[in-house]
CSV table of C-alpha atoms in Angstrom, one decimal:
chain,number,residue,atom,x,y,z
A,1,UNK,CA,-30.4,29.3,61.8
A,2,UNK,CA,-33.2,30.5,60.1
A,3,UNK,CA,-31.1,31.9,57.3
A,4,UNK,CA,-28.1,29.7,55.8
A,5,UNK,CA,-24.6,31.7,56.4
A,6,UNK,CA,-23.4,30.3,53.1
A,7,UNK,CA,-24.1,31.5,49.3
A,8,UNK,CA,-25.1,29.8,47.0
A,9,UNK,CA,-26.7,27.3,48.6
A,10,UNK,CA,-26.3,23.4,47.7
A,11,UNK,CA,-29.6,23.3,45.5
A,12,UNK,CA,-28.7,26.4,44.2
A,13,UNK,CA,-25.1,26.1,43.0
A,14,UNK,CA,-23.3,22.7,44.3
A,15,UNK,CA,-19.9,23.1,42.6
A,16,UNK,CA,-19.6,26.6,44.1
A,17,UNK,CA,-21.2,25.4,47.5
A,18,UNK,CA,-18.0,23.3,47.8
A,19,UNK,CA,-16.0,26.0,47.4
A,20,UNK,CA,-17.7,27.7,49.9
A,21,UNK,CA,-17.6,25.5,52.3
A,22,UNK,CA,-13.9,25.2,52.2
A,23,UNK,CA,-13.4,29.0,52.3
A,24,UNK,CA,-16.0,29.6,54.9
A,25,UNK,CA,-13.9,26.8,57.4
A,26,UNK,CA,-10.8,28.5,56.2
A,27,UNK,CA,-9.1,24.8,55.4
A,28,UNK,CA,-7.4,25.4,51.9
A,29,UNK,CA,-6.8,28.0,49.2
A,30,UNK,CA,-5.5,28.2,46.1
A,31,UNK,CA,-1.8,28.7,45.2
A,32,UNK,CA,0.4,30.0,43.0
A,33,UNK,CA,1.2,27.1,41.4
A,34,UNK,CA,-1.6,25.7,38.9
A,35,UNK,CA,-3.9,22.7,40.4
A,36,UNK,CA,-2.3,23.3,43.4
A,37,UNK,CA,-3.4,24.3,47.1
A,38,UNK,CA,-2.3,25.5,50.3
A,39,UNK,CA,-4.2,23.4,53.5
A,40,UNK,CA,-4.7,26.0,55.5
A,41,UNK,CA,-3.8,24.9,59.8
A,42,UNK,CA,-7.8,23.6,60.5
A,43,UNK,CA,-7.9,21.5,57.1
A,44,UNK,CA,-4.4,20.3,58.0
A,45,UNK,CA,-5.6,19.7,61.4
A,46,UNK,CA,-8.4,17.4,59.8
A,47,UNK,CA,-5.7,15.4,58.0
A,48,UNK,CA,-3.5,15.1,61.1
A,49,UNK,CA,-6.8,13.5,62.8
A,50,UNK,CA,-6.9,11.1,60.0
A,51,UNK,CA,-3.4,10.4,59.8
A,52,UNK,CA,-3.3,9.4,63.4
A,53,UNK,CA,-6.1,7.4,63.3
A,54,UNK,CA,-5.0,5.5,60.0
A,55,UNK,CA,-1.1,5.3,61.1
A,56,UNK,CA,-2.1,3.6,64.3
A,57,UNK,CA,-4.3,1.3,62.4
A,58,UNK,CA,-1.7,0.8,60.0
A,59,UNK,CA,1.1,0.0,62.4
A,60,UNK,CA,-1.3,-2.3,64.5
A,61,UNK,CA,-1.4,-4.6,61.9
A,62,UNK,CA,2.5,-5.3,61.7
A,63,UNK,CA,3.5,-2.4,58.9
A,64,UNK,CA,6.6,-0.3,59.3
A,65,UNK,CA,6.4,3.5,57.9
A,66,UNK,CA,9.5,4.3,55.8
A,67,UNK,CA,10.0,7.3,53.2
A,68,UNK,CA,11.0,6.7,49.5
A,69,UNK,CA,12.3,9.5,46.7
A,70,UNK,CA,10.0,11.9,45.5
A,71,UNK,CA,12.3,11.4,42.0
A,72,UNK,CA,11.9,8.4,40.3
A,73,UNK,CA,14.0,7.5,36.8
A,74,UNK,CA,11.9,6.9,34.0
A,75,UNK,CA,13.3,3.4,33.4
A,76,UNK,CA,11.7,2.2,36.1
A,77,UNK,CA,8.5,2.9,34.6
A,78,UNK,CA,8.9,1.4,31.2
A,79,UNK,CA,9.7,-1.9,33.1
A,80,UNK,CA,6.1,-2.4,33.8
A,81,UNK,CA,4.3,-1.3,30.6
A,82,UNK,CA,0.8,-1.2,31.4
A,83,UNK,CA,1.7,0.8,34.8
A,84,UNK,CA,3.3,3.5,32.9
A,85,UNK,CA,0.6,3.9,29.8
A,86,UNK,CA,-2.0,4.1,33.0
A,87,UNK,CA,0.3,7.4,34.4
A,88,UNK,CA,1.5,8.7,31.5
A,89,UNK,CA,-0.2,11.4,30.6
A,90,UNK,CA,-0.1,12.5,34.0
A,91,UNK,CA,3.2,12.4,34.7
A,92,UNK,CA,5.4,15.9,35.7
A,93,UNK,CA,9.1,15.4,34.1
A,94,UNK,CA,12.4,16.7,35.4
A,95,UNK,CA,15.1,16.8,32.6
A,96,UNK,CA,17.4,19.6,34.1
A,97,UNK,CA,19.3,20.4,37.2
A,98,UNK,CA,20.5,23.6,37.0
A,99,UNK,CA,19.1,27.2,35.7
A,100,UNK,CA,21.5,30.0,34.1
A,101,UNK,CA,20.7,33.9,33.9
A,102,UNK,CA,19.7,34.5,29.8
A,103,UNK,CA,19.2,38.0,29.1
A,104,UNK,CA,17.6,38.5,32.3
A,105,UNK,CA,15.4,35.3,32.5
A,106,UNK,CA,16.3,32.1,34.1
A,107,UNK,CA,16.4,29.2,31.9
A,108,UNK,CA,17.2,25.3,32.1
A,109,UNK,CA,21.1,25.2,31.7
A,110,UNK,CA,21.8,22.9,28.4
A,111,UNK,CA,24.9,21.4,29.9
A,112,UNK,CA,22.6,20.6,32.7
A,113,UNK,CA,20.6,17.9,31.0
A,114,UNK,CA,20.2,14.6,32.9
A,115,UNK,CA,21.2,11.6,31.4
A,116,UNK,CA,17.9,10.0,32.5
A,117,UNK,CA,14.7,12.2,33.2
A,118,UNK,CA,13.6,12.0,36.4
A,119,UNK,CA,9.2,11.3,37.1
A,120,UNK,CA,8.0,13.2,40.2
A,121,UNK,CA,6.6,10.3,42.2
A,122,UNK,CA,2.6,9.7,41.2
A,123,UNK,CA,2.7,6.4,42.8
A,124,UNK,CA,5.6,4.3,44.3
A,125,UNK,CA,5.5,1.0,43.1
A,126,UNK,CA,8.1,0.9,41.0
A,127,UNK,CA,11.1,2.4,43.0
A,128,UNK,CA,9.6,0.5,46.4
A,129,UNK,CA,9.7,-2.6,44.2
A,130,UNK,CA,13.6,-2.0,43.6
A,131,UNK,CA,14.1,-1.6,46.9
A,132,UNK,CA,12.1,-4.6,48.2
A,133,UNK,CA,14.5,-6.7,45.6
A,134,UNK,CA,17.5,-5.7,48.0
A,135,UNK,CA,15.8,-6.5,51.0
A,136,UNK,CA,14.2,-9.6,50.1
A,137,UNK,CA,16.4,-12.8,49.5
A,138,UNK,CA,15.0,-15.7,51.6
A,139,UNK,CA,11.3,-16.7,52.4
A,140,UNK,CA,12.4,-15.4,55.7
A,141,UNK,CA,12.3,-12.0,55.0
A,142,UNK,CA,8.6,-12.4,54.2
A,143,UNK,CA,5.8,-10.7,54.7
A,144,UNK,CA,7.6,-7.2,53.9
A,145,UNK,CA,5.1,-4.6,55.0
A,146,UNK,CA,5.9,-1.4,54.3
A,147,UNK,CA,4.1,1.9,54.4
A,148,UNK,CA,4.9,5.8,53.5
A,149,UNK,CA,3.0,9.1,54.3
A,150,UNK,CA,4.3,11.1,51.3
A,151,UNK,CA,3.0,13.5,48.5
A,152,UNK,CA,2.5,13.0,45.1
A,153,UNK,CA,2.2,14.8,41.7
A,154,UNK,CA,-0.5,13.8,38.9
A,155,UNK,CA,-0.9,16.4,36.1
A,156,UNK,CA,-4.4,16.8,36.0
A,157,UNK,CA,-6.2,19.0,33.6
A,158,UNK,CA,-9.3,19.9,35.7
A,159,UNK,CA,-8.2,20.2,39.5
A,160,UNK,CA,-11.1,21.1,42.6
A,161,UNK,CA,-9.5,21.5,46.2
A,162,UNK,CA,-9.1,18.0,48.2
A,163,UNK,CA,-10.9,16.3,45.4
A,164,UNK,CA,-8.5,16.2,42.4
A,165,UNK,CA,-5.6,18.4,42.5
A,166,UNK,CA,-2.0,18.3,40.7
A,167,UNK,CA,-0.1,17.8,44.1
A,168,UNK,CA,-2.0,16.0,46.6
A,169,UNK,CA,-1.1,13.8,50.1
A,170,UNK,CA,-1.2,10.4,50.9
A,171,UNK,CA,-0.2,7.1,52.1
A,172,UNK,CA,1.0,4.2,50.4
A,173,UNK,CA,1.4,0.8,51.7
A,174,UNK,CA,3.6,-2.2,49.5
A,175,UNK,CA,4.0,-5.2,50.7
A,176,UNK,CA,5.6,-8.3,49.5
A,177,UNK,CA,4.6,-12.0,49.9
A,178,UNK,CA,5.4,-15.4,49.4
A,179,UNK,CA,2.1,-16.6,47.4
A,180,UNK,CA,-1.1,-15.1,46.0
A,181,UNK,CA,-3.4,-16.4,48.9
A,182,UNK,CA,-1.3,-14.4,51.6
A,183,UNK,CA,-1.4,-11.3,49.3
A,184,UNK,CA,-4.8,-11.5,48.8
A,185,UNK,CA,-5.6,-12.0,52.3
A,186,UNK,CA,-3.6,-8.6,52.7
A,187,UNK,CA,-5.6,-6.8,50.1
A,188,UNK,CA,-8.6,-7.5,52.0
A,189,UNK,CA,-7.4,-6.6,55.0
A,190,UNK,CA,-6.3,-3.1,54.5
A,191,UNK,CA,-9.5,-2.3,52.7
A,192,UNK,CA,-11.2,-3.4,56.0
A,193,UNK,CA,-8.8,-1.1,57.7
A,194,UNK,CA,-9.9,1.4,55.4
A,195,UNK,CA,-13.8,0.7,56.0
A,196,UNK,CA,-13.2,1.5,59.4
A,197,UNK,CA,-11.7,4.9,59.2
A,198,UNK,CA,-14.2,5.9,56.4
A,199,UNK,CA,-17.2,4.7,58.0
A,200,UNK,CA,-16.5,4.4,62.0
A,201,UNK,CA,-14.5,7.8,61.9
A,202,UNK,CA,-15.4,9.9,58.9
A,203,UNK,CA,-18.6,8.5,59.0
A,204,UNK,CA,-19.2,7.8,55.2
A,205,UNK,CA,-21.3,4.9,54.6
A,206,UNK,CA,-19.4,3.1,51.8
A,207,UNK,CA,-19.8,0.1,49.4
A,208,UNK,CA,-17.1,-2.2,49.1
A,209,UNK,CA,-16.3,-4.0,46.1
A,210,UNK,CA,-14.0,-5.0,43.3
A,211,UNK,CA,-13.0,-2.5,40.3
A,212,UNK,CA,-14.1,-4.0,37.2
A,213,UNK,CA,-11.3,-4.6,34.5
A,214,UNK,CA,-11.3,-1.5,32.7
A,215,UNK,CA,-11.7,0.7,36.1
A,216,UNK,CA,-8.9,-1.0,38.0
A,217,UNK,CA,-5.5,0.3,38.9
A,218,UNK,CA,-3.1,0.3,35.9
A,219,UNK,CA,-1.0,-3.1,36.5
A,220,UNK,CA,-3.4,-4.6,39.0
A,221,UNK,CA,-4.6,-7.7,39.0
A,222,UNK,CA,-7.8,-7.0,41.1
A,223,UNK,CA,-8.4,-3.7,42.9
A,224,UNK,CA,-11.1,-3.3,45.7
A,225,UNK,CA,-12.3,-0.2,46.5
A,226,UNK,CA,-15.0,1.6,48.7
A,227,UNK,CA,-17.4,3.7,46.9
A,228,UNK,CA,-19.7,6.8,48.6
A,229,UNK,CA,-22.3,8.6,47.7
A,230,UNK,CA,-21.9,12.3,47.8
A,231,UNK,CA,-25.0,14.7,48.4
A,232,UNK,CA,-25.1,15.7,44.8
A,233,UNK,CA,-25.7,11.9,44.0
A,234,UNK,CA,-22.3,11.1,42.5
A,235,UNK,CA,-19.7,8.7,43.6
A,236,UNK,CA,-16.4,9.4,45.1
A,237,UNK,CA,-13.6,6.5,45.4
A,238,UNK,CA,-12.5,6.9,48.8
A,239,UNK,CA,-9.9,4.2,48.7
A,240,UNK,CA,-8.4,1.5,46.9
A,241,UNK,CA,-6.2,-1.7,47.9
A,242,UNK,CA,-4.6,-3.4,44.9
A,243,UNK,CA,-3.4,-6.8,44.9
A,244,UNK,CA,-0.5,-6.6,42.1
A,245,UNK,CA,-0.2,-10.1,41.4
A,246,UNK,CA,3.7,-10.8,40.5
A,247,UNK,CA,3.4,-7.9,37.7
A,248,UNK,CA,5.5,-5.6,39.6
A,249,UNK,CA,7.9,-8.3,41.5
A,250,UNK,CA,8.4,-9.4,37.8
A,251,UNK,CA,9.8,-5.9,36.6
A,252,UNK,CA,11.7,-4.9,39.8
A,253,UNK,CA,12.8,-9.0,40.0
A,254,UNK,CA,11.6,-9.3,43.8
A,255,UNK,CA,12.3,-12.8,44.2
A,256,UNK,CA,13.1,-15.4,47.1
A,257,UNK,CA,14.7,-18.3,47.8
A,258,UNK,CA,12.0,-20.9,49.0
A,259,UNK,CA,11.9,-23.3,51.9
A,260,UNK,CA,12.7,-25.9,49.3
A,261,UNK,CA,15.6,-23.7,47.6
A,262,UNK,CA,13.7,-22.3,44.6
A,263,UNK,CA,13.9,-19.0,43.7
A,264,UNK,CA,10.5,-17.7,43.5
A,265,UNK,CA,8.6,-14.2,42.6
A,266,UNK,CA,7.0,-12.4,45.4
A,267,UNK,CA,3.3,-11.5,45.1
A,268,UNK,CA,2.7,-8.2,46.0
A,269,UNK,CA,0.0,-5.6,46.8
A,270,UNK,CA,-0.7,-1.4,47.1
A,271,UNK,CA,-3.3,0.2,49.0
A,272,UNK,CA,-3.9,4.0,49.3
A,273,UNK,CA,-5.9,6.7,51.1
A,274,UNK,CA,-5.3,10.6,50.1
A,275,UNK,CA,-6.5,13.8,51.1
A,276,UNK,CA,-9.3,13.5,48.9
A,277,UNK,CA,-11.5,11.8,51.3
A,278,UNK,CA,-11.6,15.3,52.8
A,279,UNK,CA,-13.5,16.2,49.6
A,280,UNK,CA,-15.6,13.3,50.4
A,281,UNK,CA,-16.1,14.4,54.0
A,282,UNK,CA,-17.3,17.9,52.7
A,283,UNK,CA,-19.5,17.0,50.2
A,284,UNK,CA,-21.4,14.1,52.6
A,285,UNK,CA,-21.8,16.0,55.8
A,286,UNK,CA,-21.3,19.5,55.1
A,287,UNK,CA,-24.7,22.2,55.1
A,288,UNK,CA,-25.6,25.4,53.7
A,289,UNK,CA,-24.2,27.0,57.1
A,290,UNK,CA,-20.4,24.9,56.5
A,291,UNK,CA,-18.7,22.3,57.6
A,292,UNK,CA,-20.1,19.6,59.6
A,293,UNK,CA,-17.7,17.4,61.5
A,294,UNK,CA,-18.2,13.9,63.1
A,295,UNK,CA,-17.0,14.3,66.9
A,296,UNK,CA,-14.6,11.2,66.2
A,297,UNK,CA,-12.5,13.2,63.4
A,298,UNK,CA,-12.8,16.9,64.8
A,299,UNK,CA,-9.7,18.4,65.5
A,300,UNK,CA,-11.7,20.3,68.5
A,301,UNK,CA,-14.8,18.3,69.6
A,302,UNK,CA,-16.2,21.3,72.2
A,303,UNK,CA,-15.3,25.3,71.8
A,304,UNK,CA,-16.3,27.4,74.3
A,305,UNK,CA,-17.3,30.6,73.8
A,306,UNK,CA,-16.7,33.5,76.8
A,307,UNK,CA,-19.8,36.2,76.7
A,308,UNK,CA,-17.5,39.3,77.4
A,309,UNK,CA,-20.0,41.8,77.1
A,310,UNK,CA,-19.3,42.9,80.7
A,311,UNK,CA,-15.9,43.9,81.1
A,312,UNK,CA,-16.2,43.8,85.0
A,313,UNK,CA,-17.1,40.1,84.9
A,314,UNK,CA,-14.2,39.5,81.8
A,315,UNK,CA,-11.4,37.9,83.9
A,316,UNK,CA,-14.1,35.6,86.1
A,317,UNK,CA,-15.8,34.5,82.8
A,318,UNK,CA,-12.6,33.5,81.2
A,319,UNK,CA,-11.5,31.7,84.4
A,320,UNK,CA,-14.5,29.9,84.4
A,321,UNK,CA,-14.1,28.7,80.9
A,322,UNK,CA,-10.9,27.6,81.1
A,323,UNK,CA,-12.0,25.5,84.1
A,324,UNK,CA,-14.7,24.1,82.0
A,325,UNK,CA,-12.5,23.1,79.4
A,326,UNK,CA,-10.2,21.6,81.9
A,327,UNK,CA,-13.3,19.1,83.1
A,328,UNK,CA,-14.6,18.8,79.7
A,329,UNK,CA,-11.2,17.3,78.8
A,330,UNK,CA,-11.0,15.1,81.7
A,331,UNK,CA,-13.7,12.9,80.0
A,332,UNK,CA,-12.9,10.3,77.8
A,333,UNK,CA,-14.5,9.8,74.1
A,334,UNK,CA,-13.7,6.8,71.9
A,335,UNK,CA,-10.4,6.3,73.6
A,336,UNK,CA,-9.1,9.5,74.0
A,337,UNK,CA,-9.3,12.7,76.0
A,338,UNK,CA,-12.1,15.1,74.6
A,339,UNK,CA,-10.5,17.9,72.5
A,340,UNK,CA,-11.8,21.3,74.0
A,341,UNK,CA,-10.5,24.8,73.7
A,342,UNK,CA,-11.8,28.3,74.7
A,343,UNK,CA,-11.9,30.7,72.0
A,344,UNK,CA,-9.9,34.1,73.6
A,345,UNK,CA,-10.3,36.1,70.7
A,346,UNK,CA,-10.8,39.7,70.9
A,347,UNK,CA,-14.3,39.5,69.0
A,348,UNK,CA,-17.8,39.3,69.7
A,349,UNK,CA,-19.2,36.3,70.7
A,350,UNK,CA,-21.9,35.7,68.1
A,351,UNK,CA,-19.1,36.3,65.3
A,352,UNK,CA,-16.9,33.3,67.0
A,353,UNK,CA,-20.1,31.2,67.3
A,354,UNK,CA,-20.4,31.5,63.3
A,355,UNK,CA,-16.6,31.0,62.9
A,356,UNK,CA,-16.9,27.7,64.7
A,357,UNK,CA,-20.3,26.6,63.0
A,358,UNK,CA,-18.7,27.1,59.7
A,359,UNK,CA,-15.6,25.0,61.1
A,360,UNK,CA,-17.8,22.4,61.8
A,361,UNK,CA,-16.9,21.6,65.6
A,362,UNK,CA,-19.6,19.3,66.9
A,363,UNK,CA,-20.3,21.2,70.0
A,364,UNK,CA,-20.1,25.1,70.4
A,365,UNK,CA,-20.7,26.2,74.3
A,366,UNK,CA,-21.5,30.1,75.1
A,367,UNK,CA,-20.7,30.8,78.9
A,368,UNK,CA,-21.6,34.3,80.1
A,369,UNK,CA,-21.9,35.9,83.8
A,370,UNK,CA,-25.9,34.4,83.8
A,371,UNK,CA,-24.5,31.0,82.8
A,372,UNK,CA,-22.1,31.0,85.4
A,373,UNK,CA,-25.0,32.3,87.9
A,374,UNK,CA,-27.1,29.5,86.8
A,375,UNK,CA,-24.0,26.8,86.8
A,376,UNK,CA,-25.1,26.1,83.3
A,377,UNK,CA,-24.2,26.3,79.7
A,378,UNK,CA,-25.6,27.1,76.5
A,379,UNK,CA,-25.1,24.3,74.0
A,380,UNK,CA,-24.8,24.4,70.0
A,381,UNK,CA,-25.0,20.7,68.2
A,382,UNK,CA,-23.6,20.8,64.9
A,383,UNK,CA,-25.4,17.9,63.6
A,384,UNK,CA,-28.7,19.7,64.7
A,385,UNK,CA,-29.9,21.2,61.1
A,386,UNK,CA,-32.4,23.5,63.2
A,387,UNK,CA,-29.3,24.6,65.1
A,388,UNK,CA,-31.4,25.3,68.2
A,389,UNK,CA,-29.5,25.9,71.3
A,390,UNK,CA,-30.2,24.0,74.9
A,391,UNK,CA,-29.5,25.0,78.3
A,392,UNK,CA,-28.5,22.3,80.3
A,393,UNK,CA,-26.9,21.8,83.9
A,394,UNK,CA,-22.8,22.0,83.5
A,395,UNK,CA,-22.2,18.9,85.3
A,396,UNK,CA,-25.2,17.2,83.7
A,397,UNK,CA,-23.5,18.6,80.3
A,398,UNK,CA,-20.2,17.3,81.4
A,399,UNK,CA,-21.3,13.9,82.6
A,400,UNK,CA,-23.1,13.2,79.8
A,401,UNK,CA,-21.0,14.8,77.0
A,402,UNK,CA,-19.3,11.1,76.0
A,403,UNK,CA,-22.6,9.7,75.2
A,404,UNK,CA,-23.9,12.9,73.4
A,405,UNK,CA,-20.8,13.0,71.3
A,406,UNK,CA,-21.3,9.3,70.3
A,407,UNK,CA,-25.3,10.1,69.4
A,408,UNK,CA,-23.8,13.0,67.3
A,409,UNK,CA,-21.3,10.3,65.7
A,410,UNK,CA,-24.1,8.0,65.0
A,411,UNK,CA,-26.7,10.7,63.8
A,412,UNK,CA,-24.2,12.0,61.3
A,413,UNK,CA,-23.6,8.4,60.0
A,414,UNK,CA,-27.0,7.5,59.8
A,415,UNK,CA,-28.1,10.6,57.8
A,416,UNK,CA,-25.6,9.8,55.1
A,417,UNK,CA,-26.3,6.4,55.1
A,418,UNK,CA,-30.1,7.3,54.7
A,419,UNK,CA,-29.3,9.4,51.9
A,420,UNK,CA,-27.4,6.6,49.9
A,421,UNK,CA,-29.9,3.8,50.4
A,422,UNK,CA,-32.6,6.7,49.8
A,423,UNK,CA,-30.8,7.3,46.1
A,424,UNK,CA,-30.1,3.9,45.3
A,425,UNK,CA,-32.3,2.2,42.6
A,426,UNK,CA,-32.5,-1.9,42.5
A,427,UNK,CA,-35.4,-2.1,40.2
A,428,UNK,CA,-33.9,-0.9,37.0
A,429,UNK,CA,-33.8,-3.6,34.3
A,430,UNK,CA,-33.7,-2.5,31.1
A,431,UNK,CA,-31.5,-0.1,29.2
A,432,UNK,CA,-34.5,2.2,28.3
A,433,UNK,CA,-34.9,3.0,32.0
A,434,UNK,CA,-31.6,3.2,32.9
A,435,UNK,CA,-30.8,5.6,30.2
A,436,UNK,CA,-34.0,7.3,31.2
A,437,UNK,CA,-32.9,7.6,35.1
A,438,UNK,CA,-29.4,9.1,34.2
A,439,UNK,CA,-30.7,11.2,31.2
A,440,UNK,CA,-28.1,13.3,29.4
A,441,UNK,CA,-24.8,14.1,31.1
A,442,UNK,CA,-23.4,17.5,31.7
A,443,UNK,CA,-20.3,16.5,33.7
A,444,UNK,CA,-18.3,19.8,32.0
A,445,UNK,CA,-20.9,21.5,34.7
A,446,UNK,CA,-20.1,19.0,37.5
A,447,UNK,CA,-24.0,18.9,37.5
A,448,UNK,CA,-26.1,17.0,40.1
A,449,UNK,CA,-26.4,13.4,39.5
A,450,UNK,CA,-29.9,11.0,40.5
A,451,UNK,CA,-27.5,8.8,42.5
A,452,UNK,CA,-26.9,4.9,42.2
A,453,UNK,CA,-28.2,2.2,40.0
A,454,UNK,CA,-27.5,-1.2,41.5
A,455,UNK,CA,-28.1,-3.7,38.5
A,456,UNK,CA,-26.9,-6.8,36.8
A,457,UNK,CA,-24.3,-7.0,34.3
A,458,UNK,CA,-22.7,-9.3,32.0
A,459,UNK,CA,-19.0,-8.5,32.1
A,460,UNK,CA,-19.1,-7.1,28.5
A,461,UNK,CA,-16.3,-4.3,28.8
A,462,UNK,CA,-16.8,-3.1,25.3
A,463,UNK,CA,-20.2,-2.4,25.6
A,464,UNK,CA,-20.1,-0.9,28.8
A,465,UNK,CA,-17.6,1.6,27.8
A,466,UNK,CA,-19.6,2.3,24.5
A,467,UNK,CA,-22.9,2.8,26.0
A,468,UNK,CA,-22.1,4.3,29.6
A,469,UNK,CA,-19.6,7.1,28.1
A,470,UNK,CA,-21.8,9.4,26.2
A,471,UNK,CA,-24.3,9.3,29.6
A,472,UNK,CA,-21.0,10.2,32.0
A,473,UNK,CA,-21.6,7.1,33.9
A,474,UNK,CA,-19.4,4.1,35.1
A,475,UNK,CA,-19.2,1.0,36.9
A,476,UNK,CA,-18.0,1.9,40.1
A,477,UNK,CA,-17.7,-1.1,41.7
A,478,UNK,CA,-18.6,-5.2,41.6
A,479,UNK,CA,-20.1,-5.4,45.5
A,480,UNK,CA,-19.0,-7.9,47.6
A,481,UNK,CA,-22.2,-8.7,48.6
A,482,UNK,CA,-23.5,-8.5,45.1
A,483,UNK,CA,-26.2,-11.4,43.9
A,484,UNK,CA,-26.3,-11.2,39.7
A,485,UNK,CA,-29.6,-12.3,38.4
A,486,UNK,CA,-31.2,-12.0,35.3
A,487,UNK,CA,-30.0,-10.1,32.1
A,488,UNK,CA,-27.7,-7.7,31.6
A,489,UNK,CA,-29.2,-4.1,32.0
A,490,UNK,CA,-26.7,-3.0,29.2
A,491,UNK,CA,-26.6,-5.4,26.9
A,492,UNK,CA,-29.7,-8.1,27.8
A,493,UNK,CA,-27.1,-11.2,27.9
A,494,UNK,CA,-26.9,-13.0,31.0
A,495,UNK,CA,-25.4,-11.2,33.8
A,496,UNK,CA,-22.4,-12.5,35.7
A,497,UNK,CA,-22.1,-10.0,38.1
A,498,UNK,CA,-24.2,-7.1,40.3
A,499,UNK,CA,-22.6,-3.6,39.5
A,500,UNK,CA,-23.1,-0.2,41.0
A,501,UNK,CA,-23.2,2.3,38.2
A,502,UNK,CA,-22.8,6.3,38.9
A,503,UNK,CA,-21.2,9.3,37.7
A,504,UNK,CA,-18.6,9.9,39.6
A,505,UNK,CA,-15.8,12.2,40.7
């Protein structure tokens, strides 16, 4: 691939390149509603893979799926002051339930005004808390482990497909426990579930840690996160898991009778991962030819492109390809049958090949009469930057396919990990060095960023806010493996933490 398929390239214009990847892979498009997107079949197939993998892990840890209303009474939010303050500017509000025609225009009927405004779900802690209060009576009802797959609405001012949209898809887990220790264990357990998904399947290396006080979820006692580095050096919050303490339980009166007979408030958690992780997938792995999918995540792991220039051989080539697809599907990789399909569309084989390259399919096979004669296959590996074709024998390719897919999965992850390690500075000790490293912020242009800084921090939130904001930098997390030493890079005071600093999406 001497010439890239996309223009502009990452180096020329990273934000436009990102949109080009989505368009070239036919993943999503803008809709008629500001800030909302249409997720097209290929983009949704990727989300379905994420759903299938994550849903299995959620159920394996004892959680049950359920569903709660899209509309939440305003009074539910008002019970938890810090929570509503955190989401107030993003809430979509329903105030009427009927339209009427006035001079040819549909307008809300003044007589249909709701007694109480309804909030279009931005997150479900409040309404699920009300349900938990009804479900929990005794210690025997605990732990209560719920999860729902849903859409949410947060009225974002600046949107970008998958990364930040007014409506997006996610799962949100909500649990209630008898004590703090079990609730905190749940918070950590679900972050580990996310780590397995993000690292082992989506092949995005992340840094696990807790959010600083100013960055944590509104109303939470503690927020745990996985922060990943994108190819432009910015951070992306991949997922979060929150220990909510008794804050939401107190607001919704979620209490239980203990073994001793006393009434006690539950300790609750919530945790979620959204379609935003698909944006992370793109920005971590895609190249100037389009999307690159890790094999474990790819909706199709192998696509067979028949070469049908010879009409006389057409039926024989198609029959051979279908047989080959069945042989491939009989192979097992990562506990599943290998996903393979034959592209029978009536287009030039070169066009179809490039179509699948841009969609990020891990392995593309081209099969024509000469390949059948040789009992071989022409292989393009999507993780190969040079895009070279190899020509193994058919039997050799099939028997080695599971090992090849695993090699590709590992190579994609290793490449991303190397990028993160190469662009993380741990040697910056003074504010002058820090300021010089990040330079002037041009966030409105979604410019590239130098990378991460891992440095000591005193915990002074006010000083951090005052000095980091002008640079467009934030504290992404306090890593679990942090080793605070020396003086704070911001204030020079003795350090209490080691922090990850970065510009972020």
